[in-house]
Structures are given as C-alpha cells and as structure tokens.
Amino acid sequence: MNSLHQLDYVVFSLYLILVGSYGYWVFQRDKTKNSTTKGFFLAEGSLTWWAIGASLIASNISAEHFIGMSGSGFAIGLAISSYEWMSAATLIVVAVFFIPIYLKNKIYTMPQLLSLRYNDTVATIMAVFWLLLYVFINLTSILYLGSLALETITGLQFEYCMAALAIFAILITLGGMKVIGYTDVIQVVVLILGGLATTYLALNMVSDKFGGDGVFDGLSLLKTKADDHFHMIFSKGDKYYYELPGLSILIGGMWINNLNYWGCNQYIVQRALGADLKTARSGIIFAAFLKLLIPLICVIPGIAAYVLYSNGSLQQEMVDLNGVVKPDHAYPSLMNLLPIGLKGLAFAALTAAIVASLASKCNSIATIFSLDIYKKILKKDATERNTVLVGRYAVWVSFAIALLVTPQLRHLEQAYQFIQEYSNYITPGAFALFSLGLFWKKTTSNAAIVAAVLTLPLSLLFKMLPEWIRTEPIPFLDRTLWVYLILVVLMVTVSLIEGRKKEETKGLAIDSSMFKVSDSFVVVSVLICGVLAALYTVFW
C-alpha cells in the first residue's frame, strides 16, 4: 500500500522536530559567528571530526543511492558496491594528499584555489561552470529523484513532495555550514537506522521464503539463490561490462571519477576546509569507514528483492503498468512492506538523505556565488554581513530555479542516467586541471585552459567514435581514463613549451611535512584497505 499509517507520520514528525529543534539550537548558540563568511560558509572551524565525517556521508547519500543503487543491486548485483567501497580508498588518498594543501593555503572555495594556482580567468570560468552544474543538474536531479521516491512511497502528489523537500532544505541551509554539519549527524543516524530496518525486513523475507531462521540465514540464502549477483569484477563480453568494465574498477577510470568527486568538489571538501588538519583527516577517515557500510543498506535490499521476485514474490510491485520489470521499484516496494512505525522510520531515513544532500549542494552554491562572483567581481568592497546576506539570497534563488526546472525532468525516461552520463564528460578535464595544478609546479594557466576547453569535445569524440568505426562502445569509466590521460599529455606539453619563455610558474605553498600522517590514521587506513582487499577477494 503506497501510503503511511498515522503512527508512521508520528515517527516522521518526531524526526522533523528533532532535526529542526537541534538545528535551531545550534544556530542560536552561535548566531553572531554565523554572520561572518567563515562562520556561515565554513562553520569557523567548529565542526568536530565526527560531524565532518557524518556530514560528508549525508552530503553524498541521497535518493539515487536508496532507489538507484538498490535498483542496480536488483539488476547487476553486488558489483555496483564498487562505487562505495572504492570511495573508501579514495577518501584516504584525499585525506593524505589533497586536504593538507587546501588547509595550508587557507582555501575557502575551489575557484579560489584555481585563482591562486593559475589566474582569475581560469577561476571565474570554473566558478560559472560549477554554479550551472550545481543548480541545473545536481540540485534539480536530487529534487526530482527524491520527490519521485516520496511520491511512490506516500501517494502524495509529486509537486507537494518537491515543495516540502525544498522548504525543509532551505531552512537548514539558511542556518549556515555549522547547522548543516551538526544536523547531518542526526540525518546520518536516521539514515542508517532506517536503511537497516529495510535491510532487516528484506533478509527476513528471504529467510522465511526458503525456510531459514533470521537475517543471517537470509544473507546466506542470497548467495545461494543469486550467486551470479555476487561477483565484483565483470569480464569483457558480460552484459554489464559497459557499466563496470573489469579491472578499470580497481586501477582505471573509477579512480579519476572518485578523486574528482571527493577531492575537487566544493560541496564535499567544504566540510573539512574550516577545520585543522588533524580534525579534517579524522573526519574523512570516519567517512571512509561509513562508506564500507553503505552497500548493506542500499545494495543488499535490491539483491533480496531480486531473489524474492525470481521466486514468485513481489510480482506486481516490481513491474510497471505495461508489465515491464523496473529494478528501481525494489527499494520502494520493500519499504511499503515494512510494519507500521518502521515504515515511518525508513521514510524519515530517505527524507534525511535527500534533504542533507540538497542543503549541502545549496550551501556550496551560495559559497561560490558569494565569495567568487559577488565579492570578487560584482562588489569587491562588500562587507562580511552583505556577503553572507547575498549567500542567503542565493539559496532562495537556487531553489526557485530548481523548482521551475525539476518538473521538466519528468519527460525524460532515464533522467538520472542521462544526467550522470553527460555531466561526467567534464570530469577528466576538471581532475587534470586540479591534479597537475596541485602536484606539478610547472603547470601553466594556458595548459589549464586547454584542459577545460577540450574535455567536452574529447569525451564526445570517445562516445561517438565506436559508432563511426562500427566497434563496441567504450565503457564509461574507460572513456574517462583515456580522456584524462590525453589531457594530461597536452597540459604537460603546453606547460613545457611555455616554460622556456617564462619564469617560474605560480604555485601553492606545499612542503613534504604536510603529508605526514599519525600512527592512528595509518592503522585505520590499513584496516579499511584490508577489509576492501578481503571483500574483493571473496567476491571476485
């Protein structure tokens, strides 16, 4: 039944009251500090390691994980977990090599870093691009998928779900980064508890279906009944090789995709930019640990739904009006079978994931617009108060645009896949620009512009080339890797040619001592990598 019981609404209301009250208390406690740019945009270094880690996860996890990843678990299996598990390894790299440079150079925004490393032209180009990307793609896609999921679960109209999510996210965003960071702790707790409730139900259903006893039997039965869904690496020729191309998951394009997302993305790294190095690293390694758990609440339910459907259950729930099987129905279908009360908790978890991501995206939009466009270009003498006020206006304008654009996405059959495919065409260029800029001092501004300009044409070329020469399509992650490598070669060439005519190029304040890590960080990193090695060995 696609509706919530009265008790479910009570549970959900308690979640809203808890988050709202806590956020208001945090805001009132440091109201004066929230009027400064560092306080509003970076929480003035007051976020603890556990708040940073929780906020990183809350910013990342949204409807596409609960709905889309469970759907991929139904169709593909455990292999889709690579996006989560390889992120854990990526976060360790970001903590060791990227964050120290950002903090040493007192970076607030990614465009600011580009301005410091290259020039204002490169920074402004990328600032405008990121604003367009965040508003028209990230914000609208999360709002669309989130509203669609809530509509499916509650039976409420899409427009009502969209407006409610936007209002809730705006209220949290207007409180500033400190409110976002600390309310994200509650959001993550609710997210995990609600997700585990759905996983528990799914495994119990599998166990009962085949005469098992409890969730552990259900987990064992999943492996027995769907062995083909428990392989992490696909060989060439497999039907899902295009989505997850073999060893590229471990040593290829997945790294480019993840390092760009976790290391060069404003709304992700912003959580750590206001902290000291030890706190930032501790928060990031905590997020890496949490990443190991995400497949348990997002992928396993999808595999369980596949086993149940393959053996006669969920026959109506998993098909559309035309009788076509829809993998993305897996998670909502399981949620609708939860007992009264637990369904409210799972609904709160899904809402928490959506709202936290919306707030994070919009805070980054406000940060980039206020600091890199308004204060730097439009009004250089703007006061702290005016800059923060403009940031709050940017929140309202961003959501106004998103609310106008989001309904148009309903005309697309594969909205999320479409957005992911085409927005990632920019990833190779963005990461080439950052990676060489951070770690090769001779990289020039013109080389950076070459990468920014050519990333889209080269990505499109690799997309269309197989059709022209009539060969198999190039997997998405392989395409990302090849374009990145070509851009790096071009940037190195341009930089070396210019290096003969110019004096030493601009660089950042970097010294080898900043990359040293504590013994405890090493121990936790080794444990995480050990778990990853074990998982890929067992489920190869």
XYZ file of C-alpha atoms in Angstrom:
540
model
C 0.000 0.000 0.000
C 1.523 3.303 -1.109
C 0.644 5.365 1.944
C 1.755 5.983 5.512
C -0.155 4.997 8.638
C -0.872 7.523 11.386
C 1.912 6.042 13.520
C 4.336 6.422 10.579
C 3.505 10.114 10.431
C 4.132 10.364 14.170
C 7.593 8.785 13.763
C 8.343 11.032 10.798
C 7.143 14.116 12.701
C 9.438 13.266 15.594
C 12.335 13.181 13.120
C 11.370 16.612 11.741
C 11.032 18.088 15.228
C 14.367 16.615 16.353
C 16.299 17.921 13.340
C 14.558 21.296 13.339
C 14.969 21.884 17.072
C 18.600 20.836 17.126
C 19.400 22.960 14.093
C 17.686 25.996 15.642
C 19.600 25.489 18.900
C 22.935 25.273 17.064
C 22.081 28.407 15.088
C 21.033 30.450 18.141
C 24.063 29.316 20.155
C 26.490 30.868 17.662
C 24.269 33.421 15.953
C 26.975 36.099 15.954
C 29.565 33.848 14.326
C 27.065 32.849 11.619
C 27.102 36.451 10.367
C 30.734 36.146 9.193
C 31.758 34.496 5.931
C 33.982 31.954 7.650
C 31.265 31.165 10.173
C 28.412 30.881 7.664
C 30.256 29.040 4.886
C 32.856 27.015 6.822
C 31.431 26.786 10.366
C 34.544 28.716 11.537
C 36.451 25.528 12.239
C 33.955 24.395 14.897
C 32.921 21.072 13.326
C 34.250 18.036 15.185
C 35.730 15.039 13.364
C 32.552 13.012 13.772
C 30.429 15.895 12.468
C 32.701 16.268 9.420
C 32.574 12.534 8.686
C 28.817 12.319 9.127
C 28.273 15.422 7.007
C 30.421 14.024 4.188
C 28.243 10.915 4.063
C 24.978 12.847 4.412
C 26.059 15.157 1.569
C 26.837 12.185 -0.635
C 23.961 9.788 0.058
C 20.622 10.700 -1.486
C 17.642 9.180 -3.298
C 19.864 7.847 -6.080
C 21.571 5.583 -3.547
C 18.460 4.206 -1.878
C 16.443 3.968 -5.087
C 19.026 3.793 -7.878
C 21.658 1.669 -6.144
C 19.057 -0.803 -4.862
C 17.753 -0.985 -8.418
C 21.276 -1.723 -9.647
C 21.575 -4.360 -6.912
C 18.417 -5.981 -8.331
C 19.737 -5.884 -11.911
C 23.529 -6.119 -11.575
C 24.241 -7.332 -8.060
C 26.939 -6.598 -5.508
C 29.321 -5.218 -8.164
C 27.599 -1.824 -8.004
C 29.070 -1.555 -4.477
C 32.403 -0.652 -6.081
C 31.252 2.960 -6.228
C 31.010 2.915 -2.429
C 33.918 0.666 -1.496
C 36.400 2.304 -3.857
C 35.282 5.660 -2.443
C 36.577 4.489 0.936
C 40.059 4.029 -0.561
C 39.753 7.346 -2.406
C 38.930 9.222 0.812
C 42.199 8.007 2.346
C 44.131 9.478 -0.607
C 42.206 12.763 -0.337
C 42.927 12.994 3.410
C 46.653 12.410 2.930
C 47.408 14.474 -0.190
C 44.603 16.932 -1.016
C 43.291 18.312 2.278
C 46.739 19.394 3.616
C 47.273 21.583 0.544
C 43.836 23.182 0.871
C 44.285 23.940 4.561
C 47.895 25.145 4.224
C 46.816 27.657 1.583
C 43.663 28.682 3.511
C 41.299 27.722 0.720
C 37.570 28.512 1.099
C 36.412 27.537 -2.382
C 37.689 25.545 -5.325
C 37.647 28.605 -7.657
C 39.777 30.432 -5.068
C 42.346 27.650 -5.317
C 42.338 27.896 -9.118
C 42.835 31.648 -8.888
C 45.762 31.196 -6.515
C 47.321 28.434 -8.596
C 46.548 29.690 -12.112
C 44.744 33.008 -12.620
C 41.378 34.729 -12.181
C 40.256 33.795 -15.698
C 40.524 30.063 -15.036
C 38.859 30.519 -11.632
C 35.919 32.514 -13.000
C 35.322 30.093 -15.881
C 35.172 27.165 -13.471
C 33.100 29.096 -10.908
C 30.420 29.818 -13.511
C 30.537 26.221 -14.722
C 30.176 24.818 -11.193
C 27.252 27.137 -10.427
C 25.425 25.986 -13.555
C 26.242 22.353 -12.814
C 25.140 22.524 -9.173
C 21.896 24.412 -9.867
C 20.677 22.884 -13.127
C 21.997 19.339 -12.725
C 22.841 18.409 -9.128
C 20.120 20.321 -7.293
C 17.379 19.530 -9.787
C 18.286 15.830 -10.135
C 18.270 15.273 -6.363
C 14.984 17.169 -6.017
C 13.489 15.194 -8.911
C 14.564 11.730 -7.779
C 13.744 12.494 -4.159
C 10.262 13.769 -4.979
C 9.644 10.797 -7.264
C 10.642 8.387 -4.494
C 8.446 10.088 -1.882
C 5.527 10.181 -4.332
C 5.888 6.425 -4.881
C 6.009 5.664 -1.167
C 3.382 8.062 0.208
C 0.994 8.513 -2.695
C 1.268 12.313 -2.335
C 1.449 14.417 -5.484
C 4.910 14.996 -6.958
C 4.598 18.779 -6.657
C 3.780 18.607 -2.937
C 6.754 16.331 -2.266
C 9.031 18.647 -4.252
C 7.889 21.774 -2.390
C 8.156 20.111 1.039
C 11.705 18.883 0.398
C 12.772 22.305 -0.888
C 11.344 24.186 2.126
C 12.934 21.794 4.643
C 16.324 22.005 2.875
C 16.142 25.827 2.665
C 15.524 26.160 6.402
C 18.579 24.040 7.180
C 20.778 25.760 4.570
C 19.982 29.264 5.820
C 21.493 28.332 9.175
C 24.936 28.014 7.608
C 27.539 25.256 7.495
C 27.552 24.682 11.252
C 23.819 23.915 11.292
C 24.212 21.692 8.228
C 27.193 19.864 9.703
C 25.663 19.105 13.084
C 22.151 18.292 11.829
C 23.826 15.931 9.351
C 24.887 13.839 12.357
C 21.210 13.224 13.146
C 20.479 12.723 9.457
C 23.132 10.007 9.170
C 21.936 8.199 12.302
C 18.353 8.216 10.976
C 19.603 7.274 7.512
C 21.490 4.214 8.795
C 18.762 3.065 11.221
C 16.016 3.436 8.614
C 18.160 1.739 5.981
C 18.942 -1.158 8.320
C 15.217 -1.577 9.014
C 14.576 -2.128 5.304
C 17.559 -4.474 5.014
C 16.353 -6.428 8.059
C 12.893 -6.836 6.529
C 14.295 -7.901 3.160
C 16.609 -10.552 4.631
C 13.854 -11.846 6.914
C 11.527 -12.181 3.931
C 14.156 -14.193 2.048
C 14.753 -16.354 5.125
C 11.028 -17.031 5.602
C 10.571 -17.728 1.897
C 13.084 -20.599 1.943
C 12.623 -21.917 5.468
C 15.577 -20.159 7.072
C 15.824 -18.727 10.568
C 16.510 -14.991 10.762
C 18.547 -12.393 8.898
C 21.856 -14.295 8.861
C 20.199 -17.247 7.152
C 18.633 -14.745 4.775
C 22.050 -13.326 3.911
C 23.419 -16.813 3.304
C 20.422 -17.699 1.153
C 21.002 -14.628 -1.020
C 24.396 -16.011 -2.008
C 22.895 -19.445 -2.688
C 19.873 -18.279 -4.662
C 21.590 -15.478 -6.603
C 25.231 -16.479 -6.949
C 25.504 -14.534 -10.229
C 24.735 -11.358 -8.244
C 27.806 -11.751 -6.008
C 30.673 -11.050 -8.424
C 32.556 -7.745 -8.240
C 34.570 -7.867 -11.478
C 32.919 -8.421 -14.864
C 34.802 -9.902 -17.816
C 34.621 -8.417 -21.280
C 31.502 -9.662 -23.000
C 29.400 -9.616 -19.853
C 26.097 -7.771 -20.287
C 27.104 -5.269 -17.589
C 30.707 -4.780 -18.676
C 29.885 -1.342 -20.121
C 28.726 -0.073 -16.711
C 31.517 -1.737 -14.705
C 34.416 -2.568 -17.050
C 36.589 -5.209 -15.367
C 39.781 -4.044 -13.702
C 39.038 -0.396 -14.535
C 37.080 -0.532 -11.294
C 40.289 -1.147 -9.335
C 43.063 0.544 -11.324
C 41.438 2.710 -14.004
C 38.728 5.270 -14.573
C 36.982 4.693 -11.237
C 39.906 6.459 -9.549
C 39.584 9.517 -11.813
C 35.851 9.662 -11.181
C 36.187 9.274 -7.400
C 39.207 11.527 -6.876
C 37.489 14.330 -8.756
C 34.285 13.876 -6.766
C 35.832 13.518 -3.307
C 38.924 15.695 -3.721
C 37.971 18.549 -6.061
C 34.272 19.027 -5.376
C 33.177 22.120 -3.462
C 30.162 20.657 -1.691
C 32.213 17.674 -0.495
C 35.538 19.170 0.623
C 33.847 22.267 2.078
C 33.065 20.276 5.234
C 36.768 19.969 6.030
C 38.027 23.374 4.864
C 37.311 25.145 8.134
C 38.947 22.546 10.391
C 42.530 21.937 11.450
C 44.412 19.164 9.644
C 44.084 16.521 12.370
C 40.320 17.054 12.736
C 39.777 17.121 8.971
C 41.702 13.895 8.443
C 39.899 12.163 11.317
C 36.545 13.185 9.851
C 37.458 11.958 6.377
C 38.718 8.583 7.624
C 35.475 8.234 9.623
C 33.550 8.857 6.387
C 35.694 6.190 4.672
C 34.676 3.691 7.358
C 30.986 4.583 6.934
C 31.333 4.081 3.177
C 32.038 0.387 3.798
C 28.565 0.046 5.343
C 26.508 1.775 2.627
C 26.063 -1.320 0.380
C 24.470 -3.115 3.343
C 21.602 -0.625 3.389
C 21.451 0.240 -0.325
C 22.551 -2.803 -2.389
C 21.589 -5.853 -0.298
C 17.863 -4.899 -0.297
C 17.971 -4.794 -4.098
C 19.521 -8.271 -4.326
C 16.947 -9.542 -1.815
C 14.155 -8.090 -3.973
C 15.653 -9.910 -6.996
C 15.642 -13.248 -5.152
C 12.065 -12.730 -3.956
C 10.866 -11.679 -7.410
C 12.645 -14.601 -9.091
C 10.838 -16.978 -6.751
C 7.296 -15.679 -7.088
C 7.075 -12.747 -4.652
C 6.762 -9.001 -5.439
C 5.307 -9.867 -8.849
C 3.035 -6.846 -9.018
C 5.299 -4.434 -7.179
C 8.307 -4.870 -9.493
C 6.545 -4.186 -12.813
C 5.085 -1.062 -14.375
C 1.654 -0.676 -15.961
C 2.946 -2.323 -19.149
C 4.244 -5.367 -17.282
C 7.910 -4.376 -17.712
C 10.205 -5.184 -14.775
C 11.536 -1.962 -13.175
C 14.593 -2.549 -10.958
C 14.202 0.904 -9.386
C 10.944 -0.288 -7.807
C 12.920 -2.604 -5.495
C 13.511 -0.264 -2.560
C 10.092 1.456 -2.510
C 8.417 -1.967 -2.806
C 10.282 -3.283 0.229
C 9.630 -0.091 2.189
C 5.899 -0.422 1.568
C 6.011 -3.868 3.216
C 7.585 -2.580 6.435
C 5.487 -2.797 9.621
C 3.688 0.339 10.789
C 6.151 2.613 12.575
C 9.231 1.146 10.909
C 7.921 2.389 7.588
C 7.865 5.882 9.104
C 11.485 5.433 10.194
C 12.533 4.272 6.715
C 10.617 7.197 5.220
C 12.468 9.549 7.575
C 15.783 7.950 6.501
C 15.064 8.539 2.840
C 13.989 12.119 3.540
C 17.109 12.707 5.644
C 19.327 11.555 2.790
C 17.575 13.801 0.278
C 17.413 16.925 2.457
C 21.033 16.628 3.621
C 22.238 16.424 0.016
C 20.051 19.347 -1.069
C 21.318 21.511 1.797
C 24.948 20.638 1.037
C 24.625 21.438 -2.656
C 22.877 24.734 -1.991
C 25.379 25.827 0.653
C 28.153 25.310 -1.890
C 26.210 27.279 -4.499
C 25.879 30.139 -2.008
C 29.579 29.911 -1.102
C 30.882 30.039 -4.669
C 28.479 32.791 -5.760
C 29.113 34.974 -2.705
C 32.890 34.640 -2.476
C 33.953 34.019 -6.097
C 31.414 36.075 -8.040
C 29.807 38.696 -5.792
C 32.706 39.717 -3.526
C 35.434 39.155 -6.100
C 33.805 40.624 -9.220
C 30.499 42.388 -8.553
C 31.265 44.228 -5.294
C 34.860 43.967 -4.137
C 34.271 46.172 -1.081
C 31.324 44.100 0.218
C 31.200 43.730 3.991
C 31.073 40.371 5.777
C 27.411 40.934 6.599
C 26.491 41.786 2.998
C 28.380 38.778 1.653
C 26.544 36.397 3.996
C 23.225 38.075 3.141
C 23.901 37.568 -0.576
C 24.708 33.937 0.197
C 21.289 33.523 1.816
C 19.620 35.186 -1.180
C 21.494 32.739 -3.431
C 19.902 29.864 -1.503
C 16.393 31.145 -2.267
C 17.163 31.887 -5.920
C 18.796 28.491 -6.462
C 15.795 26.614 -5.131
C 13.411 28.848 -7.092
C 15.233 27.878 -10.298
C 15.342 24.209 -9.272
C 11.591 24.166 -8.549
C 10.931 25.538 -12.039
C 13.287 23.135 -13.823
C 12.683 19.920 -11.832
C 9.185 19.109 -13.204
C 10.626 19.159 -16.733
C 12.799 16.145 -15.884
C 9.671 14.003 -15.704
C 9.664 13.969 -19.506
C 12.935 12.008 -19.519
C 12.671 8.222 -19.272
C 16.136 7.807 -17.728
C 16.710 11.164 -16.038
C 19.386 10.135 -13.555
C 21.382 8.041 -16.029
C 21.191 10.828 -18.596
C 22.454 13.407 -16.093
C 25.273 11.185 -14.843
C 26.485 10.339 -18.331
C 26.682 13.871 -19.644
C 27.832 15.699 -16.517
C 30.741 13.267 -16.248
C 32.050 14.411 -19.611
C 33.646 17.268 -17.658
C 35.300 15.074 -15.021
C 38.544 14.262 -16.912
C 39.295 17.925 -17.609
C 38.450 19.116 -14.103
C 40.627 16.474 -12.484
C 43.509 17.016 -14.927
C 43.391 20.710 -14.086
C 43.475 20.010 -10.335
C 45.886 17.083 -10.226
C 48.603 18.779 -12.282
C 47.959 22.132 -10.648
C 48.391 20.687 -7.162
C 51.278 18.319 -7.775
C 53.301 19.710 -10.701
C 54.574 23.219 -10.168
C 55.366 23.873 -13.836
C 51.729 23.605 -14.988
C 50.726 26.899 -16.620
C 47.429 28.781 -16.828
C 47.164 28.223 -20.565
C 47.596 24.495 -20.023
C 44.678 24.617 -17.577
C 42.512 26.417 -20.129
C 43.382 23.730 -22.714
C 42.078 21.045 -20.344
C 38.913 22.998 -19.544
C 38.121 23.667 -23.204
C 38.920 20.233 -24.654
C 37.405 17.912 -22.036
C 33.887 18.039 -23.504
C 34.875 17.639 -27.200
C 37.242 14.744 -26.408
C 34.634 12.995 -24.257
C 32.064 13.335 -27.029
C 34.600 12.033 -29.543
C 35.242 8.887 -27.486
C 31.481 8.460 -27.091
C 30.753 8.698 -30.822
C 33.913 7.134 -32.293
C 32.781 3.482 -31.884
C 29.618 4.254 -33.873
C 31.661 5.785 -36.692
C 34.104 2.887 -36.996
C 31.468 0.260 -36.077
C 33.108 -1.217 -32.984
C 31.835 -1.909 -29.480
C 31.065 1.143 -27.310
C 33.861 2.293 -24.998
C 32.824 1.779 -21.354
C 32.073 4.968 -19.500
C 34.926 4.604 -16.979
C 37.464 3.655 -19.670
C 36.455 6.732 -21.642
C 37.029 8.875 -18.558
C 40.533 7.442 -18.107
C 41.587 7.867 -21.751
C 40.382 11.462 -21.968
C 42.158 12.285 -18.695
C 45.453 10.800 -19.919
C 45.247 12.697 -23.241
C 44.557 15.969 -21.422
C 47.482 15.389 -19.060
C 49.819 14.869 -22.034
C 48.524 18.065 -23.664
C 48.867 20.056 -20.439
C 52.419 18.842 -19.882
C 53.319 19.691 -23.486
C 51.866 23.207 -23.310
C 53.480 23.841 -19.921
C 56.927 22.708 -21.087
C 56.732 24.845 -24.230
C 55.691 27.898 -22.211
C 58.284 27.126 -19.554
C 61.071 28.017 -21.980
C 59.691 31.530 -22.411
C 58.532 32.333 -18.892
C 59.989 32.438 -15.460
C 58.834 30.051 -12.744
C 55.077 29.497 -12.824
C 52.700 30.184 -9.950
C 52.489 27.535 -7.309
C 50.923 26.727 -3.978
C 52.518 26.585 -0.545
C 53.497 22.927 -0.298
C 56.103 21.098 1.720
C 56.651 17.386 2.259
C 55.996 17.553 6.012
C 52.286 18.289 5.476
C 51.775 14.810 4.009
C 52.878 13.022 7.181
C 50.069 11.213 8.999
C 49.611 9.965 12.557
C 50.100 6.338 13.586
C 46.386 6.000 14.372
C 45.493 7.255 10.873
C 47.828 4.647 9.370
C 46.284 1.857 11.461
C 42.705 2.750 10.494
C 43.685 3.177 6.818
C 45.356 -0.235 6.765
C 42.269 -1.816 8.350
C 39.975 -0.223 5.755
C 42.217 -1.329 2.881
C 42.408 -4.806 4.416
C 38.621 -5.053 4.510
C 38.448 -3.888 0.891
C 41.043 -6.472 -0.185
C 39.115 -9.205 1.615
C 35.791 -8.186 0.040
C 37.191 -8.162 -3.498
C 38.998 -11.461 -2.916
C 35.885 -13.218 -1.608
C 33.503 -11.794 -4.225
C 35.843 -11.567 -7.213
